[in-house]
Amino acid sequence: MSAFVGLLGVLLGALLGKGLERLLDLRRRRDRQMDMVFALHAEIAAGQSAVSDQNAQDEAAYFLANEDPVAPADRSDFVFDSLKTDISILPQPVVHQIVLYYRLAEQSNLMTEFLASEAYRRQNHEERLRYRRSMLAGLEDQRVAASAALDSLESYISACGLTVPQRSRVASNERSNRSDHRKPPHVST
């Protein structure tokens, strides 16, 4: 009988240990999830700010009038890049909006890179203008998707009982070196 009680104690101890370990793992996952939600909020807010600057009326007019618009693609989405191998860390209510925003951001980057290609340069004036108009429409889609993603993140944060961060307006350098887009912007050291 004492052997049975001892064995039962060992089994209960093992089950309790595994249960506590599982609870600790769930707590760590939730903490990591919330860290990612807040980091994505900051990254998407910065992206939305940059896109808004690029799509401002004067910038859009300049972009359409410029026959040789070359600019670097924005490859600074390191928070989302770190999630690509484990997208399941994101809470289900926000995944769709987040993925949509980053898909449009990647499409924008690919279109920006195409501006420097020989294939773009071989197009006639009307084709290049049509392409640039399509880029501006894509940037507007990206801005709208950013707003939806931020709304989704903010709803989730609020539902978790946490304070929703303000959407920061980040100054961009989109207006640097307007004189000649074939040259990189001047960087002082």
Tab-separated table of C-alpha atoms in Angstrom:
chain	number	residue	atom	x	y	z
A	1	MET	CA	0.000	0.000	0.000
A	2	SER	CA	2.798	2.456	0.831
A	3	ALA	CA	4.404	1.640	-2.529
A	4	PHE	CA	1.114	2.483	-4.240
A	5	VAL	CA	0.836	5.777	-2.330
A	6	GLY	CA	4.467	6.573	-3.205
A	7	LEU	CA	3.865	5.788	-6.876
A	8	LEU	CA	0.691	7.872	-6.840
A	9	GLY	CA	2.649	10.761	-5.270
A	10	VAL	CA	5.322	10.524	-7.961
A	11	LEU	CA	2.676	10.479	-10.723
A	12	LEU	CA	0.810	13.435	-9.244
A	13	GLY	CA	4.082	15.326	-8.843
A	14	ALA	CA	5.020	14.633	-12.466
A	15	LEU	CA	1.590	15.718	-13.703
A	16	LEU	CA	1.669	18.839	-11.577
A	17	GLY	CA	5.189	19.646	-12.813
A	18	LYS	CA	4.143	19.204	-16.464
A	19	GLY	CA	0.997	21.268	-15.893
A	20	LEU	CA	2.963	24.113	-14.333
A	21	GLU	CA	5.536	23.915	-17.137
A	22	ARG	CA	2.730	24.174	-19.698
A	23	LEU	CA	1.227	27.177	-17.914
A	24	LEU	CA	4.635	28.857	-17.859
A	25	ASP	CA	5.058	28.154	-21.600
A	26	LEU	CA	1.638	29.658	-22.313
A	27	ARG	CA	2.527	32.733	-20.261
A	28	ARG	CA	5.823	33.173	-22.156
A	29	ARG	CA	4.022	32.787	-25.488
A	30	ARG	CA	1.432	35.399	-24.515
A	31	ASP	CA	4.182	37.793	-23.412
A	32	ARG	CA	6.044	37.262	-26.711
A	33	GLN	CA	2.794	37.680	-28.615
A	34	MET	CA	2.085	41.013	-26.941
A	35	ASP	CA	5.667	42.166	-27.558
A	36	MET	CA	5.186	41.379	-31.267
A	37	VAL	CA	1.803	43.134	-31.371
A	38	PHE	CA	3.309	46.337	-29.970
A	39	ALA	CA	6.407	46.101	-32.196
A	40	LEU	CA	4.263	45.560	-35.295
A	41	HIS	CA	2.119	48.527	-34.309
A	42	ALA	CA	5.212	50.749	-34.272
A	43	GLU	CA	6.568	49.343	-37.541
A	44	ILE	CA	3.258	49.652	-39.410
A	45	ALA	CA	2.666	53.180	-38.050
A	46	ALA	CA	6.089	54.195	-39.402
A	47	GLY	CA	5.284	52.562	-42.759
A	48	GLN	CA	1.935	54.316	-42.932
A	49	SER	CA	3.641	57.625	-42.255
A	50	ALA	CA	6.155	57.083	-45.057
A	51	VAL	CA	3.457	56.041	-47.527
A	52	SER	CA	1.362	59.073	-46.610
A	53	ASP	CA	4.353	61.300	-47.372
A	54	GLN	CA	4.944	59.561	-50.705
A	55	ASN	CA	1.296	59.901	-51.670
A	56	ALA	CA	0.967	63.556	-50.660
A	57	GLN	CA	-0.400	65.607	-53.535
A	58	ASP	CA	2.842	67.488	-54.256
A	59	GLU	CA	4.963	64.324	-54.024
A	60	ALA	CA	2.590	62.380	-56.264
A	61	ALA	CA	2.634	65.174	-58.865
A	62	TYR	CA	6.430	65.278	-58.751
A	63	PHE	CA	6.645	61.486	-59.083
A	64	LEU	CA	4.359	61.475	-62.122
A	65	ALA	CA	6.226	64.342	-63.795
A	66	ASN	CA	9.682	62.882	-63.195
A	67	GLU	CA	10.849	60.881	-66.210
A	68	ASP	CA	13.542	59.049	-64.233
A	69	PRO	CA	12.142	58.382	-60.736
A	70	VAL	CA	14.613	56.191	-58.908
A	71	ALA	CA	14.475	55.643	-55.179
A	72	PRO	CA	15.564	52.825	-52.891
A	73	ALA	CA	12.988	50.262	-51.828
A	74	ASP	CA	12.166	50.319	-48.121
A	75	ARG	CA	13.526	47.039	-46.752
A	76	SER	CA	13.356	48.003	-43.076
A	77	ASP	CA	10.482	45.794	-41.880
A	78	PHE	CA	12.653	43.757	-39.528
A	79	VAL	CA	9.886	43.014	-36.982
A	80	PHE	CA	7.675	41.261	-39.521
A	81	ASP	CA	10.688	39.558	-41.097
A	82	SER	CA	11.466	38.001	-37.720
A	83	LEU	CA	7.938	36.513	-37.596
A	84	LYS	CA	7.869	34.891	-41.023
A	85	THR	CA	9.197	31.573	-39.732
A	86	ASP	CA	6.552	31.442	-36.963
A	87	ILE	CA	3.589	33.536	-38.059
A	88	SER	CA	1.454	31.495	-35.662
A	89	ILE	CA	2.782	33.637	-32.797
A	90	LEU	CA	0.413	36.385	-33.954
A	91	PRO	CA	-3.044	36.384	-32.419
A	92	GLN	CA	-5.681	35.099	-34.829
A	93	PRO	CA	-7.788	38.303	-34.861
A	94	VAL	CA	-4.905	40.337	-36.376
A	95	VAL	CA	-3.143	37.907	-38.728
A	96	HIS	CA	-5.175	38.662	-41.857
A	97	GLN	CA	-4.757	42.443	-41.714
A	98	ILE	CA	-1.051	42.202	-40.849
A	99	VAL	CA	-0.252	39.820	-43.699
A	100	LEU	CA	-2.255	41.917	-46.169
A	101	TYR	CA	-0.364	45.085	-45.199
A	102	TYR	CA	3.059	43.441	-45.531
A	103	ARG	CA	2.124	41.812	-48.829
A	104	LEU	CA	1.243	45.232	-50.250
A	105	ALA	CA	4.448	46.698	-48.786
A	106	GLU	CA	6.493	43.996	-50.522
A	107	GLN	CA	4.644	44.616	-53.779
A	108	SER	CA	5.486	48.322	-53.448
A	109	ASN	CA	9.148	47.460	-52.920
A	110	LEU	CA	9.207	45.242	-56.011
A	111	MET	CA	7.588	47.982	-58.085
A	112	THR	CA	10.107	50.520	-56.767
A	113	GLU	CA	13.000	48.241	-57.696
A	114	PHE	CA	11.543	47.831	-61.203
A	115	LEU	CA	11.938	51.578	-61.755
A	116	ALA	CA	15.696	51.068	-61.959
A	117	SER	CA	15.448	48.205	-64.454
A	118	GLU	CA	16.269	48.237	-68.124
A	119	ALA	CA	12.791	46.873	-68.862
A	120	TYR	CA	11.218	49.991	-67.328
A	121	ARG	CA	13.543	52.275	-69.277
A	122	ARG	CA	12.623	50.560	-72.566
A	123	GLN	CA	8.947	51.479	-72.123
A	124	ASN	CA	7.627	54.530	-73.919
A	125	HIS	CA	6.541	57.659	-72.042
A	126	GLU	CA	2.872	56.654	-71.768
A	127	GLU	CA	3.714	53.168	-70.464
A	128	ARG	CA	6.103	54.553	-67.824
A	129	LEU	CA	3.497	57.122	-66.736
A	130	ARG	CA	0.842	54.400	-66.487
A	131	TYR	CA	3.240	52.301	-64.376
A	132	ARG	CA	3.911	55.224	-62.023
A	133	ARG	CA	0.161	55.831	-61.662
A	134	SER	CA	-0.263	52.163	-60.816
A	135	MET	CA	2.459	52.525	-58.189
A	136	LEU	CA	0.651	55.455	-56.596
A	137	ALA	CA	-2.586	53.438	-56.503
A	138	GLY	CA	-0.655	50.592	-54.871
A	139	LEU	CA	0.742	52.982	-52.280
A	140	GLU	CA	-2.788	54.160	-51.498
A	141	ASP	CA	-3.864	50.526	-51.068
A	142	GLN	CA	-0.893	50.062	-48.737
A	143	ARG	CA	-1.877	53.140	-46.708
A	144	VAL	CA	-5.445	51.851	-46.327
A	145	ALA	CA	-4.169	48.385	-45.374
A	146	ALA	CA	-1.862	49.969	-42.799
A	147	SER	CA	-4.810	51.769	-41.248
A	148	ALA	CA	-6.829	48.535	-41.116
A	149	ALA	CA	-3.879	46.635	-39.616
A	150	LEU	CA	-3.391	49.324	-36.982
A	151	ASP	CA	-7.114	49.284	-36.168
A	152	SER	CA	-6.949	45.503	-35.761
A	153	LEU	CA	-3.867	45.667	-33.525
A	154	GLU	CA	-5.373	48.452	-31.433
A	155	SER	CA	-8.628	46.506	-30.957
A	156	TYR	CA	-6.663	43.473	-29.826
A	157	ILE	CA	-4.503	45.507	-27.438
A	158	SER	CA	-7.587	47.144	-25.978
A	159	ALA	CA	-9.371	43.776	-25.612
A	160	CYS	CA	-6.360	42.549	-23.624
A	161	GLY	CA	-6.858	45.443	-21.211
A	162	LEU	CA	-3.658	47.220	-22.191
A	163	THR	CA	-3.075	50.840	-23.145
A	164	VAL	CA	-3.190	51.386	-26.881
A	165	PRO	CA	-0.138	53.298	-28.164
A	166	GLN	CA	-0.679	56.455	-30.165
A	167	ARG	CA	-0.090	56.287	-33.874
A	168	SER	CA	3.144	58.150	-34.231
A	169	ARG	CA	3.809	60.390	-37.171
A	170	VAL	CA	7.371	59.754	-38.246
A	171	ALA	CA	9.109	62.353	-40.352
A	172	SER	CA	10.436	60.757	-43.503
A	173	ASN	CA	13.274	61.754	-45.794
A	174	GLU	CA	11.217	61.182	-48.940
A	175	ARG	CA	11.867	64.732	-50.113
A	176	SER	CA	15.659	64.555	-50.048
A	177	ASN	CA	17.669	65.323	-53.188
A	178	ARG	CA	14.847	66.206	-55.546
A	179	SER	CA	17.302	67.646	-58.041
A	180	ASP	CA	18.506	64.414	-59.644
A	181	HIS	CA	17.127	60.990	-58.787
A	182	ARG	CA	19.822	59.213	-60.731
A	183	LYS	CA	22.261	60.068	-57.940
A	184	PRO	CA	22.060	58.777	-54.375
A	185	PRO	CA	21.075	61.389	-51.792
A	186	HIS	CA	23.916	63.259	-50.189
A	187	VAL	CA	24.708	61.840	-46.768
A	188	SER	CA	26.856	63.911	-44.477
A	189	THR	CA	29.050	62.125	-41.968
